[in-house]
PDB file of C-alpha atoms in Angstrom:
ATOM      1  CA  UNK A   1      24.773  -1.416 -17.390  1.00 56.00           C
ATOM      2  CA  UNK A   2      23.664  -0.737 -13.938  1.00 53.00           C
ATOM      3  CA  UNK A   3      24.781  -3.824 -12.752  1.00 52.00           C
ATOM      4  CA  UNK A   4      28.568  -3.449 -14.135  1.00 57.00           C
ATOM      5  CA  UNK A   5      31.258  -1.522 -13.217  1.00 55.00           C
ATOM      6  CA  UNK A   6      31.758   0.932 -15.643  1.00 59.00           C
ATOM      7  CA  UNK A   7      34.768   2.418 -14.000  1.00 70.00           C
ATOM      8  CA  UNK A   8      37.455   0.627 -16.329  1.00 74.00           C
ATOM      9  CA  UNK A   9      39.518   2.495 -18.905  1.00 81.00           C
ATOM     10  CA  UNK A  10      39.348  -0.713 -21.430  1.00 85.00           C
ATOM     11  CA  UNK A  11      35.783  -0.637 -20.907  1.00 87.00           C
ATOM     12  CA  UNK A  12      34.176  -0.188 -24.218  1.00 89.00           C
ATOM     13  CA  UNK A  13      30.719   1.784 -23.301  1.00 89.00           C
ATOM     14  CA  UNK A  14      29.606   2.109 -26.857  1.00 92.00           C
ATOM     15  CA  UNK A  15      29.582  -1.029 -27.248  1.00 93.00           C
ATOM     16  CA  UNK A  16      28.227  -2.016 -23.997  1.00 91.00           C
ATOM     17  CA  UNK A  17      25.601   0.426 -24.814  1.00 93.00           C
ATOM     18  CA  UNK A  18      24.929  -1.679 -27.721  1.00 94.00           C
ATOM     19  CA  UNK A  19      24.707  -4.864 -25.921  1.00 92.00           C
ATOM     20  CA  UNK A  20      22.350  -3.508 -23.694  1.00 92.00           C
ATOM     21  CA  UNK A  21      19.879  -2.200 -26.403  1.00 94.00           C
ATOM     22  CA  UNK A  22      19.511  -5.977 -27.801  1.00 93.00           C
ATOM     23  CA  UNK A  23      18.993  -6.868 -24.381  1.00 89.00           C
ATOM     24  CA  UNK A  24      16.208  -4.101 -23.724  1.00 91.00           C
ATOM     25  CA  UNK A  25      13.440  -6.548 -25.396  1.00 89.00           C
ATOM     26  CA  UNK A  26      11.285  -9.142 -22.518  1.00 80.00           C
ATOM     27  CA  UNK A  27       9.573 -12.353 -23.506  1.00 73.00           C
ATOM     28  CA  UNK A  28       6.191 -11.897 -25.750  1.00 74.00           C
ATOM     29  CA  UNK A  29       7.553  -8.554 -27.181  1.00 83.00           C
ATOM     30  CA  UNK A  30       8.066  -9.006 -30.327  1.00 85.00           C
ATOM     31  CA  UNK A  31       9.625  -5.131 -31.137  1.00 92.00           C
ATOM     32  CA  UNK A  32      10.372  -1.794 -29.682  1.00 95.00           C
ATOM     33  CA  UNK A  33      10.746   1.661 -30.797  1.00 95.00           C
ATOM     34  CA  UNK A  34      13.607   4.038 -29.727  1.00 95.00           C
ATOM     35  CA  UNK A  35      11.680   5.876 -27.272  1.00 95.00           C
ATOM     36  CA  UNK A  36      11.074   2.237 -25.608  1.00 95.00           C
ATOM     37  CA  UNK A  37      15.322   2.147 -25.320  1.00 96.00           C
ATOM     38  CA  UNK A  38      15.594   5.048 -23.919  1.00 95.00           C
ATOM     39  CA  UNK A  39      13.215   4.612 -21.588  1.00 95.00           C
ATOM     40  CA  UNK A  40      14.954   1.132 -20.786  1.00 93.00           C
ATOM     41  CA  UNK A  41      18.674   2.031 -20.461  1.00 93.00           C
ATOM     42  CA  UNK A  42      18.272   5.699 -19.569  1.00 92.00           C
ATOM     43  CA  UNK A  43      20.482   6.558 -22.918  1.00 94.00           C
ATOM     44  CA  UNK A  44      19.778  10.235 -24.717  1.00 95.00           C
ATOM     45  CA  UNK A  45      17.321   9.579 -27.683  1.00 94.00           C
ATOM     46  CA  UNK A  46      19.921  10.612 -30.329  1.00 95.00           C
ATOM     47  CA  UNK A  47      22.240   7.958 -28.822  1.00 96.00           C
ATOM     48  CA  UNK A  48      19.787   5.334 -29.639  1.00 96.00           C
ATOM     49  CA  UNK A  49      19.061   6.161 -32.502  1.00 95.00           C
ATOM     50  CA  UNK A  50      22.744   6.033 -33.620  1.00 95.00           C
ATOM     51  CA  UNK A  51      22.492   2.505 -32.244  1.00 96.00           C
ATOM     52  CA  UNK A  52      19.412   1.097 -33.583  1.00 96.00           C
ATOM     53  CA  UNK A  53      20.660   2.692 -37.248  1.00 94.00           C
ATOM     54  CA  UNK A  54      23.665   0.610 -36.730  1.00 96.00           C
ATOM     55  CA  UNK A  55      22.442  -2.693 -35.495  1.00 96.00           C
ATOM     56  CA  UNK A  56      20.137  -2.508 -38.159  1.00 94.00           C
ATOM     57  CA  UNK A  57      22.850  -2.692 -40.831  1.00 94.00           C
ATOM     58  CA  UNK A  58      24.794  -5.456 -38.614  1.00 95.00           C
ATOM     59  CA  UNK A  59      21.443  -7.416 -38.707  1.00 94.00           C
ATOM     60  CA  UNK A  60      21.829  -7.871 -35.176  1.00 93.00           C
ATOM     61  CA  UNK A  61      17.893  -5.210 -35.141  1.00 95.00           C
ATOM     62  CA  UNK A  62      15.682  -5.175 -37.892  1.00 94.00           C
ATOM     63  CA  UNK A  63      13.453  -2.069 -39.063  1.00 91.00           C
ATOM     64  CA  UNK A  64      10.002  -2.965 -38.709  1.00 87.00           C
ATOM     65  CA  UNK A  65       8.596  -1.903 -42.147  1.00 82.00           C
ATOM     66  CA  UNK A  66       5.082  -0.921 -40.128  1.00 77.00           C
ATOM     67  CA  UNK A  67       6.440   1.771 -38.277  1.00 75.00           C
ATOM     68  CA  UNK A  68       9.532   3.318 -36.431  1.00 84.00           C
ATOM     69  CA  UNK A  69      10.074  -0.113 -34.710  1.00 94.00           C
ATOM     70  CA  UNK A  70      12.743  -2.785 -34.079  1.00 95.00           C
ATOM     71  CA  UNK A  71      12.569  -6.166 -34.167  1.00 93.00           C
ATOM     72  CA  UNK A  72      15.559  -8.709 -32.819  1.00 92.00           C
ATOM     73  CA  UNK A  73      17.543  -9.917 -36.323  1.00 92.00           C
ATOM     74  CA  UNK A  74      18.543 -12.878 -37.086  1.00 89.00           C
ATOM     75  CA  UNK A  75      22.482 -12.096 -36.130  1.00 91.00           C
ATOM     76  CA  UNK A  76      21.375 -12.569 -32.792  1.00 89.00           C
ATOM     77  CA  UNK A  77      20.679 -16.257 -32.792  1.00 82.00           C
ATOM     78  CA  UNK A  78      24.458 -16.562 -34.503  1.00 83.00           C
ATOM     79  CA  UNK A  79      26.130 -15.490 -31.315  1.00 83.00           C
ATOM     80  CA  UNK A  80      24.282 -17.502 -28.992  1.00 82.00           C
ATOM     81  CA  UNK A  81      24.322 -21.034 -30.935  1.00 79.00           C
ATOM     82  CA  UNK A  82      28.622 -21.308 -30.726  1.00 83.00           C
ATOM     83  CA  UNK A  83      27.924 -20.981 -26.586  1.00 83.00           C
ATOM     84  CA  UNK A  84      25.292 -23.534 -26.601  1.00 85.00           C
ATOM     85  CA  UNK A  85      27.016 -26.204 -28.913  1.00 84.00           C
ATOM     86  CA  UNK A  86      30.389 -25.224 -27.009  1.00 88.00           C
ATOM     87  CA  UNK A  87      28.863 -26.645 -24.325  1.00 91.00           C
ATOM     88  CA  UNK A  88      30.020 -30.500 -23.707  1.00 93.00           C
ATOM     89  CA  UNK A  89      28.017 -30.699 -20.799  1.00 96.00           C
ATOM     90  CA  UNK A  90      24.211 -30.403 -22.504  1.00 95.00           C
ATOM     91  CA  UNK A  91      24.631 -33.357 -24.697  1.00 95.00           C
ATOM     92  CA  UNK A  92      25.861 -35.380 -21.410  1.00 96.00           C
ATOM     93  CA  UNK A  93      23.154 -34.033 -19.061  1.00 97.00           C
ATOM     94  CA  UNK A  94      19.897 -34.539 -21.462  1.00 96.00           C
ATOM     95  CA  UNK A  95      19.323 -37.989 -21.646  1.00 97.00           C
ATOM     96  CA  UNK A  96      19.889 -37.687 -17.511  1.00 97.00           C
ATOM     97  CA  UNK A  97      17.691 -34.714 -17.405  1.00 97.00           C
ATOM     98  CA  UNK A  98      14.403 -36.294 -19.676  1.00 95.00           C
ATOM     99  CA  UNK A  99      14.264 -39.343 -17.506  1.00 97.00           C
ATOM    100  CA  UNK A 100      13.972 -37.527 -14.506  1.00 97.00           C
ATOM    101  CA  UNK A 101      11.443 -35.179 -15.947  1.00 94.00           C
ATOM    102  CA  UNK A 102       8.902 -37.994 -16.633  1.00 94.00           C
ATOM    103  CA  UNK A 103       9.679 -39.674 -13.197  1.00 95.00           C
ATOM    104  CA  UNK A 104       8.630 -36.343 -11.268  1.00 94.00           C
ATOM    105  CA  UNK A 105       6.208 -35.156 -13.841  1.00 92.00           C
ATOM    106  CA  UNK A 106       7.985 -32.062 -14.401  1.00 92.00           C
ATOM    107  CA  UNK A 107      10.652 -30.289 -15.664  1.00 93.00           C
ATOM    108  CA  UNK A 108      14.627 -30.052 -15.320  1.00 95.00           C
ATOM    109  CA  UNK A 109      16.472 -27.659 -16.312  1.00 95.00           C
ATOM    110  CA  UNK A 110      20.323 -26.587 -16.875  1.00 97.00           C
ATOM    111  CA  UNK A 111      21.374 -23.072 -16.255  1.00 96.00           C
ATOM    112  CA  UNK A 112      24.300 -20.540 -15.436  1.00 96.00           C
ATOM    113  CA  UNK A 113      24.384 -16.970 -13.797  1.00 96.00           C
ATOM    114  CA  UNK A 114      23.997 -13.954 -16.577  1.00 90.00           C
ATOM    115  CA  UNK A 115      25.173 -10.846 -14.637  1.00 88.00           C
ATOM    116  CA  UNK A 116      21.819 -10.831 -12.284  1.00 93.00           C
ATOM    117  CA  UNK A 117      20.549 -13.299 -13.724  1.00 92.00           C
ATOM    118  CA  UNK A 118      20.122 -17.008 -13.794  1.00 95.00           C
ATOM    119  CA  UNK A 119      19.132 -17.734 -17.705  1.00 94.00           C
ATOM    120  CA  UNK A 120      18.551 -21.840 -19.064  1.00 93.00           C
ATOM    121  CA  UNK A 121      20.642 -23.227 -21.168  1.00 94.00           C
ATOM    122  CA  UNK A 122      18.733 -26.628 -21.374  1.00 94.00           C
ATOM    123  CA  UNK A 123      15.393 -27.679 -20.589  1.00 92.00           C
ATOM    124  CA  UNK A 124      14.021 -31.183 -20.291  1.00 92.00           C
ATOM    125  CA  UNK A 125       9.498 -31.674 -20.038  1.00 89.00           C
ATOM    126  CA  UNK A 126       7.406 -34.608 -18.830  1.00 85.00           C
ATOM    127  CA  UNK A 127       5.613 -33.842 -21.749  1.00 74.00           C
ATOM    128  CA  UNK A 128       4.391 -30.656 -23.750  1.00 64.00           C
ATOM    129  CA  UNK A 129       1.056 -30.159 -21.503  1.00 62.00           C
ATOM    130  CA  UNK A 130       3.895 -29.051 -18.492  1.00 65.00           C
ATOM    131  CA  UNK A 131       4.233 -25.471 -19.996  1.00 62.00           C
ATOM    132  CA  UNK A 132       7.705 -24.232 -18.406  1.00 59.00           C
ATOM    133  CA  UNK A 133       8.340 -20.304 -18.635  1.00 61.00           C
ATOM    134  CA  UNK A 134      10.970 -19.057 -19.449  1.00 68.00           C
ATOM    135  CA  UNK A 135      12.963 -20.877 -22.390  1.00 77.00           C
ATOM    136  CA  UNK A 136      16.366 -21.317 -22.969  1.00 81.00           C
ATOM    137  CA  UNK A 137      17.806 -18.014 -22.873  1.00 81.00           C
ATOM    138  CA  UNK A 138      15.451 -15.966 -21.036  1.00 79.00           C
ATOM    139  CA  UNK A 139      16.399 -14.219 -17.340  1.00 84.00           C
ATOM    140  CA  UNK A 140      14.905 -15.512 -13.894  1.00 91.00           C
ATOM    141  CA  UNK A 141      14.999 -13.408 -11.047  1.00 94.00           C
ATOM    142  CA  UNK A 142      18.526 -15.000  -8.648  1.00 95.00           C
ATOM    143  CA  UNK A 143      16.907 -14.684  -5.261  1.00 96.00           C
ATOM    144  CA  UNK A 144      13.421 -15.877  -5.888  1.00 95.00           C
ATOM    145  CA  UNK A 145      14.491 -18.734  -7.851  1.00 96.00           C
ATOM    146  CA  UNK A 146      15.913 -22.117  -6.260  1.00 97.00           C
ATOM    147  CA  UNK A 147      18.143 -21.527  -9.047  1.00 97.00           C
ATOM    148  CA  UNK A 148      19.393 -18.762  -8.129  1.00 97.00           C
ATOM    149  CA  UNK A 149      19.228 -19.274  -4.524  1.00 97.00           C
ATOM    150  CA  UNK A 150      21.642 -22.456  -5.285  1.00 98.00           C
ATOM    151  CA  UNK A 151      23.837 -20.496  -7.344  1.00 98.00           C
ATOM    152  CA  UNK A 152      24.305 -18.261  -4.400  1.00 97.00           C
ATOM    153  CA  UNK A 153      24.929 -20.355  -2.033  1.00 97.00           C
ATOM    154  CA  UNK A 154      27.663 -22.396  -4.004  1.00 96.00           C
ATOM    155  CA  UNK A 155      29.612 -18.662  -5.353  1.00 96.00           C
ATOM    156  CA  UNK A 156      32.626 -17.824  -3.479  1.00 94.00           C
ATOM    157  CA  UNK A 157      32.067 -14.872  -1.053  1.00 94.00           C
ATOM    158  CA  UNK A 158      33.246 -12.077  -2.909  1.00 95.00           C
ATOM    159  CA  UNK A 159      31.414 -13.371  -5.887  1.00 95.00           C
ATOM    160  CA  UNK A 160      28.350 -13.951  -3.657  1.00 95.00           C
ATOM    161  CA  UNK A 161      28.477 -10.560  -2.103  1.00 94.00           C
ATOM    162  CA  UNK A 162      29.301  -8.565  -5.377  1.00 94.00           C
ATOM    163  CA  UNK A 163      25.976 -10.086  -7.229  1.00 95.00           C
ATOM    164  CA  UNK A 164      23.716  -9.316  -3.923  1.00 95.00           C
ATOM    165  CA  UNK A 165      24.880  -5.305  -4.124  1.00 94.00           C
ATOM    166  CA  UNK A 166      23.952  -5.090  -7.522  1.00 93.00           C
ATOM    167  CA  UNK A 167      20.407  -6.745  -6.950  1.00 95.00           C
ATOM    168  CA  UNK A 168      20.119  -4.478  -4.033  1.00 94.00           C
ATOM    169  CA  UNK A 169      20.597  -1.574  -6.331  1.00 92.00           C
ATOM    170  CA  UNK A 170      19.237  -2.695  -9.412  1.00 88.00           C
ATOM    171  CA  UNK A 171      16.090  -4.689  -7.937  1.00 91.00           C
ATOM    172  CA  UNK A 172      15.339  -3.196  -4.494  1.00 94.00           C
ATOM    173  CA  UNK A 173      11.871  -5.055  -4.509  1.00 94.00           C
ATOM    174  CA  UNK A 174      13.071  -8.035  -5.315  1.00 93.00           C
ATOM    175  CA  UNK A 175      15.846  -8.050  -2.515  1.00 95.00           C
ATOM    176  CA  UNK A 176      14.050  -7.208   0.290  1.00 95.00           C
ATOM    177  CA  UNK A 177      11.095  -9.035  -0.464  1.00 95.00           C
ATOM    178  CA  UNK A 178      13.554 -12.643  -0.847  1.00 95.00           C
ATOM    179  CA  UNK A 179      17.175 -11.429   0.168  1.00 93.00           C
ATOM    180  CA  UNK A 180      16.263 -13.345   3.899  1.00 94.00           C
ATOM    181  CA  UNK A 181      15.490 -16.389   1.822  1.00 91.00           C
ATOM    182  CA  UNK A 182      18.348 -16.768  -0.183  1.00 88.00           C
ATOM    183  CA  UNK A 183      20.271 -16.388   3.013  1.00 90.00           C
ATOM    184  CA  UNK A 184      18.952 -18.873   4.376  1.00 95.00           C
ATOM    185  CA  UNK A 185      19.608 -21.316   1.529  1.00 95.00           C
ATOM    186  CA  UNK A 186      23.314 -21.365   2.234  1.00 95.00           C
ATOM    187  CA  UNK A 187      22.482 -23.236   5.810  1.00 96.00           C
ATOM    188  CA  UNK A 188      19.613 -25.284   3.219  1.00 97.00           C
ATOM    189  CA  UNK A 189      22.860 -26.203   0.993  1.00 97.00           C
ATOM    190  CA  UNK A 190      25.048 -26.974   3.646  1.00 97.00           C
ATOM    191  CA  UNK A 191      22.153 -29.655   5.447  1.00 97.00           C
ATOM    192  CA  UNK A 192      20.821 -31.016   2.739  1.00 97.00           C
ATOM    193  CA  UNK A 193      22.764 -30.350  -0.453  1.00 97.00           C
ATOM    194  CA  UNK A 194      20.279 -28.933  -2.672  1.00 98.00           C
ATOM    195  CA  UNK A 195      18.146 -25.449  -2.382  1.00 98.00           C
ATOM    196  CA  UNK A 196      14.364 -24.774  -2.708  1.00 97.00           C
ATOM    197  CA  UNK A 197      11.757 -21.922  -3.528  1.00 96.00           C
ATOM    198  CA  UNK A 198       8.112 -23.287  -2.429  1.00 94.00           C
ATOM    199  CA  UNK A 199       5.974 -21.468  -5.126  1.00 90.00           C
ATOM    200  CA  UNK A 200       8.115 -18.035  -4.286  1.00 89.00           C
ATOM    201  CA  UNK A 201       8.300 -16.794  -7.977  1.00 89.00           C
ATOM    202  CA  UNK A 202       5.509 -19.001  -9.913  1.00 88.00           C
ATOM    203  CA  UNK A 203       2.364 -19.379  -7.710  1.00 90.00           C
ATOM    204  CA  UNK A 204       1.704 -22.783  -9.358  1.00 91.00           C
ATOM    205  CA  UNK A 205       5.436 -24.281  -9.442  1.00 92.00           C
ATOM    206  CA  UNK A 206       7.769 -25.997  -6.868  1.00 95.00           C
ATOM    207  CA  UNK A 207      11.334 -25.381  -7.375  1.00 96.00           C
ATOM    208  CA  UNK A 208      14.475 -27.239  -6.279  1.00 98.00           C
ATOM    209  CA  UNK A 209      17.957 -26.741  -7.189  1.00 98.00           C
ATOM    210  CA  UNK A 210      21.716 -28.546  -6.754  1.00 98.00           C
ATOM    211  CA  UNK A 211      24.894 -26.387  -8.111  1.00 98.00           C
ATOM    212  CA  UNK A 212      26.950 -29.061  -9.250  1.00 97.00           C
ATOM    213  CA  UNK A 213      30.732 -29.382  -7.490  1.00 94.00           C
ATOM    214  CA  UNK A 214      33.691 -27.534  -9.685  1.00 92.00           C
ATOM    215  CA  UNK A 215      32.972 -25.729 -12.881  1.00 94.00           C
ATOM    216  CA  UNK A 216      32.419 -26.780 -16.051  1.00 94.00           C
ATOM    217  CA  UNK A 217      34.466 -25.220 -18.883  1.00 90.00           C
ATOM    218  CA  UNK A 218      35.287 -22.453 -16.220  1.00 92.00           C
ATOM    219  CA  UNK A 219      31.425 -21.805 -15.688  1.00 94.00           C
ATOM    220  CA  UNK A 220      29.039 -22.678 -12.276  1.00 97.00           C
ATOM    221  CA  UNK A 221      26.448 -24.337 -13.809  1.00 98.00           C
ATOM    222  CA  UNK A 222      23.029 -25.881 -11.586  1.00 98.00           C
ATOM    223  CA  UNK A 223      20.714 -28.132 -12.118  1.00 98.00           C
ATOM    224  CA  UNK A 224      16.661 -27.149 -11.868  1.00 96.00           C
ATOM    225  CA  UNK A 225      13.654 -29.153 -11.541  1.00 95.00           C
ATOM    226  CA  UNK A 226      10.149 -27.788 -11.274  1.00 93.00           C
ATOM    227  CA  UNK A 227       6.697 -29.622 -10.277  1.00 94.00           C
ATOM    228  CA  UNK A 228       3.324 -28.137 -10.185  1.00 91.00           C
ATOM    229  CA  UNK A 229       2.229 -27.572  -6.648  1.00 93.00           C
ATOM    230  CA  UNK A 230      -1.028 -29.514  -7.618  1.00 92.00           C
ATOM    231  CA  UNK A 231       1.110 -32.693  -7.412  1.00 91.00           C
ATOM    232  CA  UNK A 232       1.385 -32.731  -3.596  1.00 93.00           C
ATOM    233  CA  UNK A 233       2.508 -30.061  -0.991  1.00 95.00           C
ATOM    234  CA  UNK A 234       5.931 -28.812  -1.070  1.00 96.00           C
ATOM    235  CA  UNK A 235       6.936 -31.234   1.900  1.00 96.00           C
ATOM    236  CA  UNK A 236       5.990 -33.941   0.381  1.00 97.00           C
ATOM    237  CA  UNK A 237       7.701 -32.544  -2.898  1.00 96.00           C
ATOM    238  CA  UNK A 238      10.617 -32.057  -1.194  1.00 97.00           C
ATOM    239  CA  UNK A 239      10.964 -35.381   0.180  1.00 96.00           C
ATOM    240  CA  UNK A 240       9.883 -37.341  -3.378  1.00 96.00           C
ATOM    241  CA  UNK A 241      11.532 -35.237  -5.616  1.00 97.00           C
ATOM    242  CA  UNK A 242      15.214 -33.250  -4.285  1.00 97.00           C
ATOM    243  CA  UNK A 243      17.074 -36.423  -3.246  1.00 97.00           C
ATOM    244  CA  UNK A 244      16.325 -37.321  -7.131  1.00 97.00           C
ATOM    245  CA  UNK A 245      17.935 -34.613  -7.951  1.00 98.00           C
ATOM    246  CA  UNK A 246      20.619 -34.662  -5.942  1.00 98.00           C
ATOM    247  CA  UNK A 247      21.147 -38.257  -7.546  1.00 98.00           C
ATOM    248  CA  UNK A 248      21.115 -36.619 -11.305  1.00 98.00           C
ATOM    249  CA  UNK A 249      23.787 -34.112 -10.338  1.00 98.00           C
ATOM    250  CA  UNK A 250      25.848 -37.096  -9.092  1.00 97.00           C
ATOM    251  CA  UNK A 251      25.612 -38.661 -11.966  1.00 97.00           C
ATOM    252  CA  UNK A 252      26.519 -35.592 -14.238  1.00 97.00           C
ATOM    253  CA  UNK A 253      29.183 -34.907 -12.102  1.00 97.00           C
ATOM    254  CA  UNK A 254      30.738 -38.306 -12.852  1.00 96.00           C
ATOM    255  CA  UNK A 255      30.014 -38.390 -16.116  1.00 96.00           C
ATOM    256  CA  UNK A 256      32.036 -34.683 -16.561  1.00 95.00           C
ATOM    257  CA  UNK A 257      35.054 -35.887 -14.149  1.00 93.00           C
ATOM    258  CA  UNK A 258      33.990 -34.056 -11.514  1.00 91.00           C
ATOM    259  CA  UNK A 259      33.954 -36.594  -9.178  1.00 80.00           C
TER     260      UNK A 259
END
């Protein structure tokens, strides 16, 4: 909860406290003990063990009959399919999204801000040898991503400001080392209409992004597309492969009324 504002007298910290347990676990882990939670949210060691016990019987953790480890249960995939049928605009953008990933050889992606966080909810390959990481669900970093960066550069100002404070507190590293970057996507945004990271997070990926105009079910949602930098340098990227882009997000944005 670092990254919330716990101040709130509605605010429901055992619960949050919950929430953040389920969200302790990071791609290729496949469990965790309770020393591993506490180590993660900085809770007491009885306290998560009261929680594990309980989202255990929920089904939302499952005992791993090996040892004194948790899994993720299968109550977990229940609350995240409702959002991702919910949402009219995947079943719009795909078709969009798969031709465009076999005309650049890549991939394009769909995604939304999760607290610090830019996470996928829709991902479109040229074809299964383009391994894309992460999947649909899984955090990437907001200032080293052109995802993020977009995201950013689109949010109103207090919005904008509020997520770069908690980043700054939460992920010093990562803010100093691309908080000048992200800035400068705002003037990238206002030029050219789309935002870019040349191999910033992955060494061997190109990354453009466009945050499409007006939300979308009351959510800012951007559109992603990533090429391997073996496919020409990023200028060359940039000139063959954003103004596509830019022309898919047109094209969604019509499609959803946005335009």
């Amino acid at each position: 909860m670092k990254d919330v504002d716990t101040k709130d007298r509605q605010f429901a910290t055992t619960l949050a406290s919950g929430i953040d347990l389920l969200l302790c676990f990071h791609a290729g882990e496949s469990s965790l003990a309770n020393k591993d939670f506490a180590q993660r949210t900085g809770l007491s060691k009885p306290t998560v063990a009261r929680l594990t016990h309980t989202l255990a019987l929920l089904g939302y953790l499952r005992r791993d009959p090996a040892g004194a480890r948790y899994r993720l249960g299968a109550a977990v995939l229940g609350l995240g399919h409702p959002l991702l049928a919910s949402m009219r605009i995947r079943p719009i953008a795909r078709p969009m999204m798969e031709t465009l990933a076999r005309e650049i050889e890549g991939a394009v992606s769909l995604g939304l801000r999760h607290r610090i966080h830019m996470v996928y909810v829709e991902t479109a390959r040229s074809s299964e040898d383009f391994v894309l990481t992460p999947d649909i669900g899984a955090p990437l970093p907001m200032l080293a991503t052109a995802i993020g960066r977009a995201w950013l550069a689109r949010a109103a100002p207090e919005d904008r400001l509020s997520v770069l404070n908690q980043i700054r507190v939460a992920a010093p590293a990562e803010f100093e080392r691309h908080a000048a970057a992200a800035e400068l996507a705002r003037e990238e945004l206002a030029r050219d209409g789309f935002c870019s990271a040349r191999a910033d997070w992955q060494p061997n990926r190109h990354g453009f992004a466009v945050p499409l105009h007006g939300l979308v079910d009351g959510m800012q949602f951007v559109l992603n597309c990533a090429v391997a930098t073996k496919r020409g340098s990023f200028a060359q990227m940039r000139r063959e492969v954003a103004p596509r882009l830019l022309t898919l997000a047109h094209s969604v944005e019509l499609s959803l009324g946005l335009r």
